[in-house]
Amino acid sequence: KVWDAVDTGCCLKTYSCHSCAVRAARWSSCGRRILSGGFDSMLHLTDVETGKQIFSSKNEFRISALKFHPTESNIFICGGFSPEVKAWDVRTSKMLRVYKAAVQQTLDILFLPEGREFLTSTDAVSRDSADRTIIAWDFQSAAKISNQIFHERYTCPSLTLHPKESMFVAQTNGNYMALFSAQRPYRINKKKRYEGHKVEGFAVGCEFSPDGTLLVTGSSDGKVFFYSYHTARIIRTLSAHKEACVSAIFHPVLPSLLATCDWAGEIKIWQ
């Protein structure tokens, strides 16, 4: 569904191209297309104005994560319930590369600046170790750069990149967000932990404000938490939803607008 978030708050259009749950949807860089993937293992690139599918392809696994390449607007990566992550080219409708890891599911995908490398967060956590929880990949060669980035025994349901500094944050199921360098060897910052919210098994998303000063996250108790990026202190909380708040995202053009959504299917726009 596409919504008017600023004026009427109404649903403008509904696209029914999937036969099962839609797990991931992304706007193209031009804002005229939506890339979607779901539990029917289908990939669709839909023209927002006409509703027609520009690109459609059957994938070999259920999809839970999608990301467009930051500089190549026709290339995207998909991951899901599989040990593989795949790169696709919309122009040819063909798969470019396959990235293989000994995991069961990819939880999130994050491109690093310029798109030469990207990160995947996975469900690979054992009782004794946490290798492969976050994996760094070389985009061109499909080689693994590192799988020893995060050593605590928690999965990381979402990753987000700082808009100005070479840093990224991982949301963890330990009820905190961890800060890492976005340059090799991707070291964790042990002095900063963003704590206070709850994750508890939900795929709770997190994001930086456009100027990079704030870090916002949902919480399994329905609240939204705003942290200072520099001090890691909680600046403000919103009692946003009755159910678990699984995502909070800033508007890309109007930084004072925030969209939140909950486990019950409710979407809210905040000033």
PDB file of C-alpha atoms in Angstrom:
ATOM      1  CA  LYS A   1       0.000   0.000   0.000  1.00  0.00           C
ATOM      2  CA  VAL A   2       1.096   3.586  -0.760  1.00  0.00           C
ATOM      3  CA  TRP A   3      -0.050   6.268   1.682  1.00  0.00           C
ATOM      4  CA  ASP A   4      -0.322  10.062   1.685  1.00  0.00           C
ATOM      5  CA  ALA A   5       1.694  10.662   4.848  1.00  0.00           C
ATOM      6  CA  VAL A   6       1.647  14.471   4.936  1.00  0.00           C
ATOM      7  CA  ASP A   7      -1.829  15.764   4.004  1.00  0.00           C
ATOM      8  CA  THR A   8      -4.757  13.337   4.183  1.00  0.00           C
ATOM      9  CA  GLY A   9      -3.196  10.252   5.767  1.00  0.00           C
ATOM     10  CA  CYS A  10      -5.218   8.151   3.305  1.00  0.00           C
ATOM     11  CA  CYS A  11      -4.209   5.047   1.382  1.00  0.00           C
ATOM     12  CA  LEU A  12      -3.678   6.123  -2.237  1.00  0.00           C
ATOM     13  CA  LYS A  13      -3.106   2.781  -3.972  1.00  0.00           C
ATOM     14  CA  THR A  14      -2.948  -0.929  -3.210  1.00  0.00           C
ATOM     15  CA  TYR A  15      -0.891  -3.341  -5.294  1.00  0.00           C
ATOM     16  CA  SER A  16      -1.793  -7.047  -5.088  1.00  0.00           C
ATOM     17  CA  CYS A  17       1.142  -8.710  -6.834  1.00  0.00           C
ATOM     18  CA  HIS A  18       2.093 -11.166  -4.047  1.00  0.00           C
ATOM     19  CA  SER A  19       0.230 -14.313  -3.008  1.00  0.00           C
ATOM     20  CA  CYS A  20       1.744 -14.533   0.513  1.00  0.00           C
ATOM     21  CA  ALA A  21       3.019 -12.164   3.191  1.00  0.00           C
ATOM     22  CA  VAL A  22       5.177  -9.267   1.905  1.00  0.00           C
ATOM     23  CA  ARG A  23       8.247  -9.196   4.148  1.00  0.00           C
ATOM     24  CA  ALA A  24      10.319  -6.427   2.527  1.00  0.00           C
ATOM     25  CA  ALA A  25       9.602  -3.371   0.358  1.00  0.00           C
ATOM     26  CA  ARG A  26      11.985  -0.640  -0.839  1.00  0.00           C
ATOM     27  CA  TRP A  27      11.564   2.570  -2.831  1.00  0.00           C
ATOM     28  CA  SER A  28      13.851   2.961  -5.836  1.00  0.00           C
ATOM     29  CA  SER A  29      16.190   5.977  -5.797  1.00  0.00           C
ATOM     30  CA  CYS A  30      13.962   7.814  -8.319  1.00  0.00           C
ATOM     31  CA  GLY A  31      10.888   7.315  -6.111  1.00  0.00           C
ATOM     32  CA  ARG A  32       8.750   5.954  -8.952  1.00  0.00           C
ATOM     33  CA  ARG A  33       9.104   2.243  -8.258  1.00  0.00           C
ATOM     34  CA  ILE A  34       8.720  -0.137  -5.332  1.00  0.00           C
ATOM     35  CA  LEU A  35      10.760  -3.320  -5.014  1.00  0.00           C
ATOM     36  CA  SER A  36       9.017  -5.984  -2.943  1.00  0.00           C
ATOM     37  CA  GLY A  37       9.695  -9.545  -1.823  1.00  0.00           C
ATOM     38  CA  GLY A  38       7.881 -11.974   0.421  1.00  0.00           C
ATOM     39  CA  PHE A  39       7.031 -15.458   1.557  1.00  0.00           C
ATOM     40  CA  ASP A  40       5.784 -16.450  -1.924  1.00  0.00           C
ATOM     41  CA  SER A  41       9.498 -16.280  -2.974  1.00  0.00           C
ATOM     42  CA  MET A  42       8.618 -13.693  -5.637  1.00  0.00           C
ATOM     43  CA  LEU A  43      10.477 -10.460  -6.446  1.00  0.00           C
ATOM     44  CA  HIS A  44       8.479  -7.623  -8.024  1.00  0.00           C
ATOM     45  CA  LEU A  45       9.487  -4.116  -9.126  1.00  0.00           C
ATOM     46  CA  THR A  46       6.220  -2.173  -9.455  1.00  0.00           C
ATOM     47  CA  ASP A  47       5.655   1.152 -11.222  1.00  0.00           C
ATOM     48  CA  VAL A  48       3.806   3.278  -8.637  1.00  0.00           C
ATOM     49  CA  GLU A  49       1.848   5.294 -11.223  1.00  0.00           C
ATOM     50  CA  THR A  50       0.620   2.471 -13.483  1.00  0.00           C
ATOM     51  CA  GLY A  51       0.753  -0.468 -11.066  1.00  0.00           C
ATOM     52  CA  LYS A  52       2.529  -2.603 -13.688  1.00  0.00           C
ATOM     53  CA  GLN A  53       5.414  -4.944 -12.864  1.00  0.00           C
ATOM     54  CA  ILE A  54       8.628  -3.722 -14.525  1.00  0.00           C
ATOM     55  CA  PHE A  55      10.539  -6.710 -13.182  1.00  0.00           C
ATOM     56  CA  SER A  56       9.297 -10.017 -11.765  1.00  0.00           C
ATOM     57  CA  SER A  57      11.243 -13.122 -10.883  1.00  0.00           C
ATOM     58  CA  LYS A  58      10.771 -16.296  -8.892  1.00  0.00           C
ATOM     59  CA  ASN A  59      13.399 -16.712  -6.193  1.00  0.00           C
ATOM     60  CA  GLU A  60      14.507 -20.037  -4.697  1.00  0.00           C
ATOM     61  CA  PHE A  61      13.748 -19.055  -1.096  1.00  0.00           C
ATOM     62  CA  ARG A  62      11.373 -16.924   0.976  1.00  0.00           C
ATOM     63  CA  ILE A  63      12.569 -13.321   1.055  1.00  0.00           C
ATOM     64  CA  SER A  64      12.984 -11.299   4.250  1.00  0.00           C
ATOM     65  CA  ALA A  65      15.505  -8.564   3.291  1.00  0.00           C
ATOM     66  CA  LEU A  66      16.037  -6.323   0.237  1.00  0.00           C
ATOM     67  CA  LYS A  67      18.498  -3.498  -0.465  1.00  0.00           C
ATOM     68  CA  PHE A  68      19.229  -1.438  -3.583  1.00  0.00           C
ATOM     69  CA  HIS A  69      22.896  -0.810  -4.394  1.00  0.00           C
ATOM     70  CA  PRO A  70      23.754   2.786  -3.296  1.00  0.00           C
ATOM     71  CA  THR A  71      25.328   3.814  -6.645  1.00  0.00           C
ATOM     72  CA  GLU A  72      23.951   1.251  -9.139  1.00  0.00           C
ATOM     73  CA  SER A  73      20.210   1.954  -9.123  1.00  0.00           C
ATOM     74  CA  ASN A  74      19.351  -1.128 -11.220  1.00  0.00           C
ATOM     75  CA  ILE A  75      21.067  -3.609  -8.905  1.00  0.00           C
ATOM     76  CA  PHE A  76      19.704  -4.963  -5.628  1.00  0.00           C
ATOM     77  CA  ILE A  77      20.487  -7.698  -3.119  1.00  0.00           C
ATOM     78  CA  CYS A  78      17.963 -10.076  -1.573  1.00  0.00           C
ATOM     79  CA  GLY A  79      18.267 -12.437   1.363  1.00  0.00           C
ATOM     80  CA  GLY A  80      15.958 -14.587   3.424  1.00  0.00           C
ATOM     81  CA  PHE A  81      15.415 -18.166   4.576  1.00  0.00           C
ATOM     82  CA  SER A  82      18.511 -19.553   2.896  1.00  0.00           C
ATOM     83  CA  PRO A  83      22.303 -19.755   3.398  1.00  0.00           C
ATOM     84  CA  GLU A  84      22.623 -17.655   0.218  1.00  0.00           C
ATOM     85  CA  VAL A  85      22.301 -13.950  -0.543  1.00  0.00           C
ATOM     86  CA  LYS A  86      21.786 -12.967  -4.183  1.00  0.00           C
ATOM     87  CA  ALA A  87      22.507  -9.881  -6.297  1.00  0.00           C
ATOM     88  CA  TRP A  88      20.077  -9.152  -9.182  1.00  0.00           C
ATOM     89  CA  ASP A  89      20.087  -6.799 -12.181  1.00  0.00           C
ATOM     90  CA  VAL A  90      16.646  -5.340 -12.993  1.00  0.00           C
ATOM     91  CA  ARG A  91      17.600  -4.529 -16.611  1.00  0.00           C
ATOM     92  CA  THR A  92      18.376  -8.124 -17.573  1.00  0.00           C
ATOM     93  CA  SER A  93      16.138  -9.871 -14.970  1.00  0.00           C
ATOM     94  CA  LYS A  94      19.132 -12.061 -14.197  1.00  0.00           C
ATOM     95  CA  MET A  95      21.051 -12.957 -11.074  1.00  0.00           C
ATOM     96  CA  LEU A  96      24.532 -11.396 -10.966  1.00  0.00           C
ATOM     97  CA  ARG A  97      26.193 -13.116  -8.009  1.00  0.00           C
ATOM     98  CA  VAL A  98      25.555 -15.530  -5.152  1.00  0.00           C
ATOM     99  CA  TYR A  99      27.058 -14.997  -1.683  1.00  0.00           C
ATOM    100  CA  LYS A 100      27.175 -18.231   0.342  1.00  0.00           C
ATOM    101  CA  ALA A 101      27.490 -18.580   4.110  1.00  0.00           C
ATOM    102  CA  ALA A 102      26.823 -21.421   6.552  1.00  0.00           C
ATOM    103  CA  VAL A 103      23.670 -19.844   8.021  1.00  0.00           C
ATOM    104  CA  GLN A 104      19.938 -20.555   7.909  1.00  0.00           C
ATOM    105  CA  GLN A 105      18.508 -17.044   7.508  1.00  0.00           C
ATOM    106  CA  THR A 106      19.590 -13.517   6.566  1.00  0.00           C
ATOM    107  CA  LEU A 107      17.932 -10.952   8.842  1.00  0.00           C
ATOM    108  CA  ASP A 108      19.144  -7.672   7.302  1.00  0.00           C
ATOM    109  CA  ILE A 109      21.472  -6.278   4.614  1.00  0.00           C
ATOM    110  CA  LEU A 110      23.488  -3.045   4.821  1.00  0.00           C
ATOM    111  CA  PHE A 111      25.627  -1.513   2.064  1.00  0.00           C
ATOM    112  CA  LEU A 112      28.685   0.404   3.245  1.00  0.00           C
ATOM    113  CA  PRO A 113      29.569   3.767   1.587  1.00  0.00           C
ATOM    114  CA  GLU A 114      30.215   3.546  -2.206  1.00  0.00           C
ATOM    115  CA  GLY A 115      28.755   0.028  -2.307  1.00  0.00           C
ATOM    116  CA  ARG A 116      32.009  -1.927  -2.660  1.00  0.00           C
ATOM    117  CA  GLU A 117      31.270  -3.851   0.524  1.00  0.00           C
ATOM    118  CA  PHE A 118      28.113  -4.839   2.352  1.00  0.00           C
ATOM    119  CA  LEU A 119      27.108  -6.487   5.618  1.00  0.00           C
ATOM    120  CA  THR A 120      24.577  -9.194   6.362  1.00  0.00           C
ATOM    121  CA  SER A 121      23.193 -10.022   9.795  1.00  0.00           C
ATOM    122  CA  THR A 122      22.225 -13.671  10.227  1.00  0.00           C
ATOM    123  CA  ASP A 123      20.663 -16.099  12.698  1.00  0.00           C
ATOM    124  CA  ALA A 124      23.981 -17.943  13.230  1.00  0.00           C
ATOM    125  CA  VAL A 125      24.423 -17.916  17.012  1.00  0.00           C
ATOM    126  CA  SER A 126      25.404 -20.973  19.039  1.00  0.00           C
ATOM    127  CA  ARG A 127      25.813 -21.480  22.754  1.00  0.00           C
ATOM    128  CA  ASP A 128      29.585 -21.173  22.542  1.00  0.00           C
ATOM    129  CA  SER A 129      30.243 -18.595  19.827  1.00  0.00           C
ATOM    130  CA  ALA A 130      28.769 -15.807  17.739  1.00  0.00           C
ATOM    131  CA  ASP A 131      30.841 -16.015  14.564  1.00  0.00           C
ATOM    132  CA  ARG A 132      28.867 -15.264  11.363  1.00  0.00           C
ATOM    133  CA  THR A 133      26.304 -13.150  13.279  1.00  0.00           C
ATOM    134  CA  ILE A 134      27.456 -10.177  11.134  1.00  0.00           C
ATOM    135  CA  ILE A 135      29.329 -10.971   7.911  1.00  0.00           C
ATOM    136  CA  ALA A 136      31.171  -8.448   5.697  1.00  0.00           C
ATOM    137  CA  TRP A 137      31.263  -9.192   1.939  1.00  0.00           C
ATOM    138  CA  ASP A 138      33.116  -7.864  -1.076  1.00  0.00           C
ATOM    139  CA  PHE A 139      30.335  -6.973  -3.537  1.00  0.00           C
ATOM    140  CA  GLN A 140      32.276  -7.609  -6.762  1.00  0.00           C
ATOM    141  CA  SER A 141      34.099 -10.838  -5.920  1.00  0.00           C
ATOM    142  CA  ALA A 142      31.449 -12.326  -3.551  1.00  0.00           C
ATOM    143  CA  ALA A 143      34.311 -13.093  -1.130  1.00  0.00           C
ATOM    144  CA  LYS A 144      33.831 -13.037   2.630  1.00  0.00           C
ATOM    145  CA  ILE A 145      35.891 -10.236   4.173  1.00  0.00           C
ATOM    146  CA  SER A 146      35.121 -11.016   7.820  1.00  0.00           C
ATOM    147  CA  ASN A 147      32.722 -13.062   9.930  1.00  0.00           C
ATOM    148  CA  GLN A 148      34.276 -12.178  13.295  1.00  0.00           C
ATOM    149  CA  ILE A 149      32.734  -8.728  13.790  1.00  0.00           C
ATOM    150  CA  PHE A 150      30.276  -9.221  16.668  1.00  0.00           C
ATOM    151  CA  HIS A 151      31.231 -11.658  19.424  1.00  0.00           C
ATOM    152  CA  GLU A 152      28.304 -11.448  21.843  1.00  0.00           C
ATOM    153  CA  ARG A 153      25.746 -14.231  21.632  1.00  0.00           C
ATOM    154  CA  TYR A 154      22.803 -12.234  20.298  1.00  0.00           C
ATOM    155  CA  THR A 155      21.302 -12.064  16.827  1.00  0.00           C
ATOM    156  CA  CYS A 156      21.020  -8.616  15.220  1.00  0.00           C
ATOM    157  CA  PRO A 157      17.627  -8.096  13.513  1.00  0.00           C
ATOM    158  CA  SER A 158      18.557  -4.759  11.886  1.00  0.00           C
ATOM    159  CA  LEU A 159      21.577  -2.693  10.812  1.00  0.00           C
ATOM    160  CA  THR A 160      21.782   1.026  10.018  1.00  0.00           C
ATOM    161  CA  LEU A 161      24.553   3.272   8.657  1.00  0.00           C
ATOM    162  CA  HIS A 162      25.471   6.695  10.050  1.00  0.00           C
ATOM    163  CA  PRO A 163      24.731   9.342   7.370  1.00  0.00           C
ATOM    164  CA  LYS A 164      27.962  11.332   7.866  1.00  0.00           C
ATOM    165  CA  GLU A 165      30.497   9.294   9.836  1.00  0.00           C
ATOM    166  CA  SER A 166      32.016   5.944   8.926  1.00  0.00           C
ATOM    167  CA  MET A 167      30.045   4.051  11.572  1.00  0.00           C
ATOM    168  CA  PHE A 168      27.105   1.667  11.711  1.00  0.00           C
ATOM    169  CA  VAL A 169      24.756   0.411  14.426  1.00  0.00           C
ATOM    170  CA  ALA A 170      23.426  -3.107  14.973  1.00  0.00           C
ATOM    171  CA  GLN A 171      20.177  -3.679  16.840  1.00  0.00           C
ATOM    172  CA  THR A 172      20.682  -6.721  19.077  1.00  0.00           C
ATOM    173  CA  ASN A 173      18.339  -9.144  20.824  1.00  0.00           C
ATOM    174  CA  GLY A 174      20.250  -8.308  24.005  1.00  0.00           C
ATOM    175  CA  ASN A 175      18.029  -5.190  24.340  1.00  0.00           C
ATOM    176  CA  TYR A 176      20.734  -2.755  23.236  1.00  0.00           C
ATOM    177  CA  MET A 177      22.234  -1.279  20.058  1.00  0.00           C
ATOM    178  CA  ALA A 178      25.962  -1.752  19.401  1.00  0.00           C
ATOM    179  CA  LEU A 179      28.153   0.746  17.528  1.00  0.00           C
ATOM    180  CA  PHE A 180      30.790  -0.383  14.983  1.00  0.00           C
ATOM    181  CA  SER A 181      33.323   1.139  12.609  1.00  0.00           C
ATOM    182  CA  ALA A 182      32.238   0.875   8.954  1.00  0.00           C
ATOM    183  CA  GLN A 183      35.872   0.414   7.907  1.00  0.00           C
ATOM    184  CA  ARG A 184      37.949  -2.741   8.181  1.00  0.00           C
ATOM    185  CA  PRO A 185      38.264  -4.509  10.585  1.00  0.00           C
ATOM    186  CA  TYR A 186      34.828  -3.183  11.669  1.00  0.00           C
ATOM    187  CA  ARG A 187      35.683  -2.888  15.354  1.00  0.00           C
ATOM    188  CA  ILE A 188      32.949  -2.499  17.970  1.00  0.00           C
ATOM    189  CA  ASN A 189      32.931   0.635  20.145  1.00  0.00           C
ATOM    190  CA  LYS A 190      32.926  -0.831  23.658  1.00  0.00           C
ATOM    191  CA  LYS A 191      32.404   2.578  25.288  1.00  0.00           C
ATOM    192  CA  LYS A 192      28.986   3.214  23.719  1.00  0.00           C
ATOM    193  CA  ARG A 193      25.887   1.044  24.109  1.00  0.00           C
ATOM    194  CA  TYR A 194      22.408   2.360  23.427  1.00  0.00           C
ATOM    195  CA  GLU A 195      20.302   0.712  26.164  1.00  0.00           C
ATOM    196  CA  GLY A 196      16.822   1.169  27.643  1.00  0.00           C
ATOM    197  CA  HIS A 197      14.484  -0.157  24.949  1.00  0.00           C
ATOM    198  CA  LYS A 198      13.347  -3.770  24.547  1.00  0.00           C
ATOM    199  CA  VAL A 199      13.731  -6.061  21.550  1.00  0.00           C
ATOM    200  CA  GLU A 200      12.866  -9.513  22.951  1.00  0.00           C
ATOM    201  CA  GLY A 201      12.636 -11.505  19.737  1.00  0.00           C
ATOM    202  CA  PHE A 202      10.937  -8.885  17.553  1.00  0.00           C
ATOM    203  CA  ALA A 203      12.670  -7.643  14.387  1.00  0.00           C
ATOM    204  CA  VAL A 204      12.836  -4.080  15.739  1.00  0.00           C
ATOM    205  CA  GLY A 205      14.307  -1.540  13.311  1.00  0.00           C
ATOM    206  CA  CYS A 206      16.574   1.396  14.138  1.00  0.00           C
ATOM    207  CA  GLU A 207      17.690   4.459  12.163  1.00  0.00           C
ATOM    208  CA  PHE A 208      19.772   7.645  12.389  1.00  0.00           C
ATOM    209  CA  SER A 209      18.254  11.076  11.882  1.00  0.00           C
ATOM    210  CA  PRO A 210      19.303  12.721   8.558  1.00  0.00           C
ATOM    211  CA  ASP A 211      21.871  14.926  10.365  1.00  0.00           C
ATOM    212  CA  GLY A 212      23.258  11.962  12.330  1.00  0.00           C
ATOM    213  CA  THR A 213      22.741  13.450  15.801  1.00  0.00           C
ATOM    214  CA  LEU A 214      19.875  11.153  16.854  1.00  0.00           C
ATOM    215  CA  LEU A 215      19.378   7.405  16.831  1.00  0.00           C
ATOM    216  CA  VAL A 216      15.744   6.269  16.922  1.00  0.00           C
ATOM    217  CA  THR A 217      14.413   2.774  17.606  1.00  0.00           C
ATOM    218  CA  GLY A 218      11.137   1.038  18.280  1.00  0.00           C
ATOM    219  CA  SER A 219      10.610  -1.165  21.324  1.00  0.00           C
ATOM    220  CA  SER A 220       8.691  -4.350  22.056  1.00  0.00           C
ATOM    221  CA  ASP A 221       6.638  -2.489  24.711  1.00  0.00           C
ATOM    222  CA  GLY A 222       5.254  -0.144  22.003  1.00  0.00           C
ATOM    223  CA  LYS A 223       7.461   2.860  22.764  1.00  0.00           C
ATOM    224  CA  VAL A 224       9.831   4.820  20.524  1.00  0.00           C
ATOM    225  CA  PHE A 225      13.239   5.797  21.956  1.00  0.00           C
ATOM    226  CA  PHE A 226      15.400   8.714  20.809  1.00  0.00           C
ATOM    227  CA  TYR A 227      19.100   8.465  21.743  1.00  0.00           C
ATOM    228  CA  SER A 228      21.888  11.003  21.430  1.00  0.00           C
ATOM    229  CA  TYR A 229      24.395   9.498  19.000  1.00  0.00           C
ATOM    230  CA  HIS A 230      27.368  11.118  20.769  1.00  0.00           C
ATOM    231  CA  THR A 231      26.461  10.407  24.419  1.00  0.00           C
ATOM    232  CA  ALA A 232      24.257   7.261  23.996  1.00  0.00           C
ATOM    233  CA  ARG A 233      21.769   8.799  26.462  1.00  0.00           C
ATOM    234  CA  ILE A 234      17.994   8.635  26.025  1.00  0.00           C
ATOM    235  CA  ILE A 235      16.735  12.080  24.988  1.00  0.00           C
ATOM    236  CA  ARG A 236      13.031  11.285  24.681  1.00  0.00           C
ATOM    237  CA  THR A 237      10.521   8.430  24.577  1.00  0.00           C
ATOM    238  CA  LEU A 238       7.123   8.291  22.883  1.00  0.00           C
ATOM    239  CA  SER A 239       4.313   5.960  23.945  1.00  0.00           C
ATOM    240  CA  ALA A 240       3.523   5.274  20.312  1.00  0.00           C
ATOM    241  CA  HIS A 241       1.669   1.942  20.133  1.00  0.00           C
ATOM    242  CA  LYS A 242      -0.128  -0.629  22.280  1.00  0.00           C
ATOM    243  CA  GLU A 243       1.601  -3.502  20.469  1.00  0.00           C
ATOM    244  CA  ALA A 244       5.362  -3.891  19.826  1.00  0.00           C
ATOM    245  CA  CYS A 245       6.727  -0.973  17.756  1.00  0.00           C
ATOM    246  CA  VAL A 246       8.855  -2.742  15.138  1.00  0.00           C
ATOM    247  CA  SER A 247      10.041   0.223  13.043  1.00  0.00           C
ATOM    248  CA  ALA A 248      10.617   3.984  13.258  1.00  0.00           C
ATOM    249  CA  ILE A 249      11.845   5.825  10.157  1.00  0.00           C
ATOM    250  CA  PHE A 250      12.560   9.508   9.476  1.00  0.00           C
ATOM    251  CA  HIS A 251      11.122  11.167   6.354  1.00  0.00           C
ATOM    252  CA  PRO A 252      13.950  11.508   3.771  1.00  0.00           C
ATOM    253  CA  VAL A 253      13.092  15.148   2.915  1.00  0.00           C
ATOM    254  CA  LEU A 254      11.223  16.487   5.968  1.00  0.00           C
ATOM    255  CA  PRO A 255      13.404  15.518   8.961  1.00  0.00           C
ATOM    256  CA  SER A 256      10.746  16.541  11.501  1.00  0.00           C
ATOM    257  CA  LEU A 257       8.412  13.754  10.306  1.00  0.00           C
ATOM    258  CA  LEU A 258       8.698  10.233  11.695  1.00  0.00           C
ATOM    259  CA  ALA A 259       6.772   7.118  10.642  1.00  0.00           C
ATOM    260  CA  THR A 260       6.241   4.260  13.115  1.00  0.00           C
ATOM    261  CA  CYS A 261       4.517   0.901  12.762  1.00  0.00           C
ATOM    262  CA  ASP A 262       3.525  -1.876  15.151  1.00  0.00           C
ATOM    263  CA  TRP A 263       3.027  -5.637  15.292  1.00  0.00           C
ATOM    264  CA  ALA A 264      -0.757  -5.238  14.896  1.00  0.00           C
ATOM    265  CA  GLY A 265      -0.410  -3.523  11.483  1.00  0.00           C
ATOM    266  CA  GLU A 266      -0.914   0.101  12.525  1.00  0.00           C
ATOM    267  CA  ILE A 267       1.127   2.929  10.915  1.00  0.00           C
ATOM    268  CA  LYS A 268       1.447   6.384  12.501  1.00  0.00           C
ATOM    269  CA  ILE A 269       3.055   9.627  11.280  1.00  0.00           C
ATOM    270  CA  TRP A 270       4.559  11.908  13.958  1.00  0.00           C
ATOM    271  CA  GLN A 271       5.557  15.589  13.866  1.00  0.00           C
TER     272      GLN A 271
END
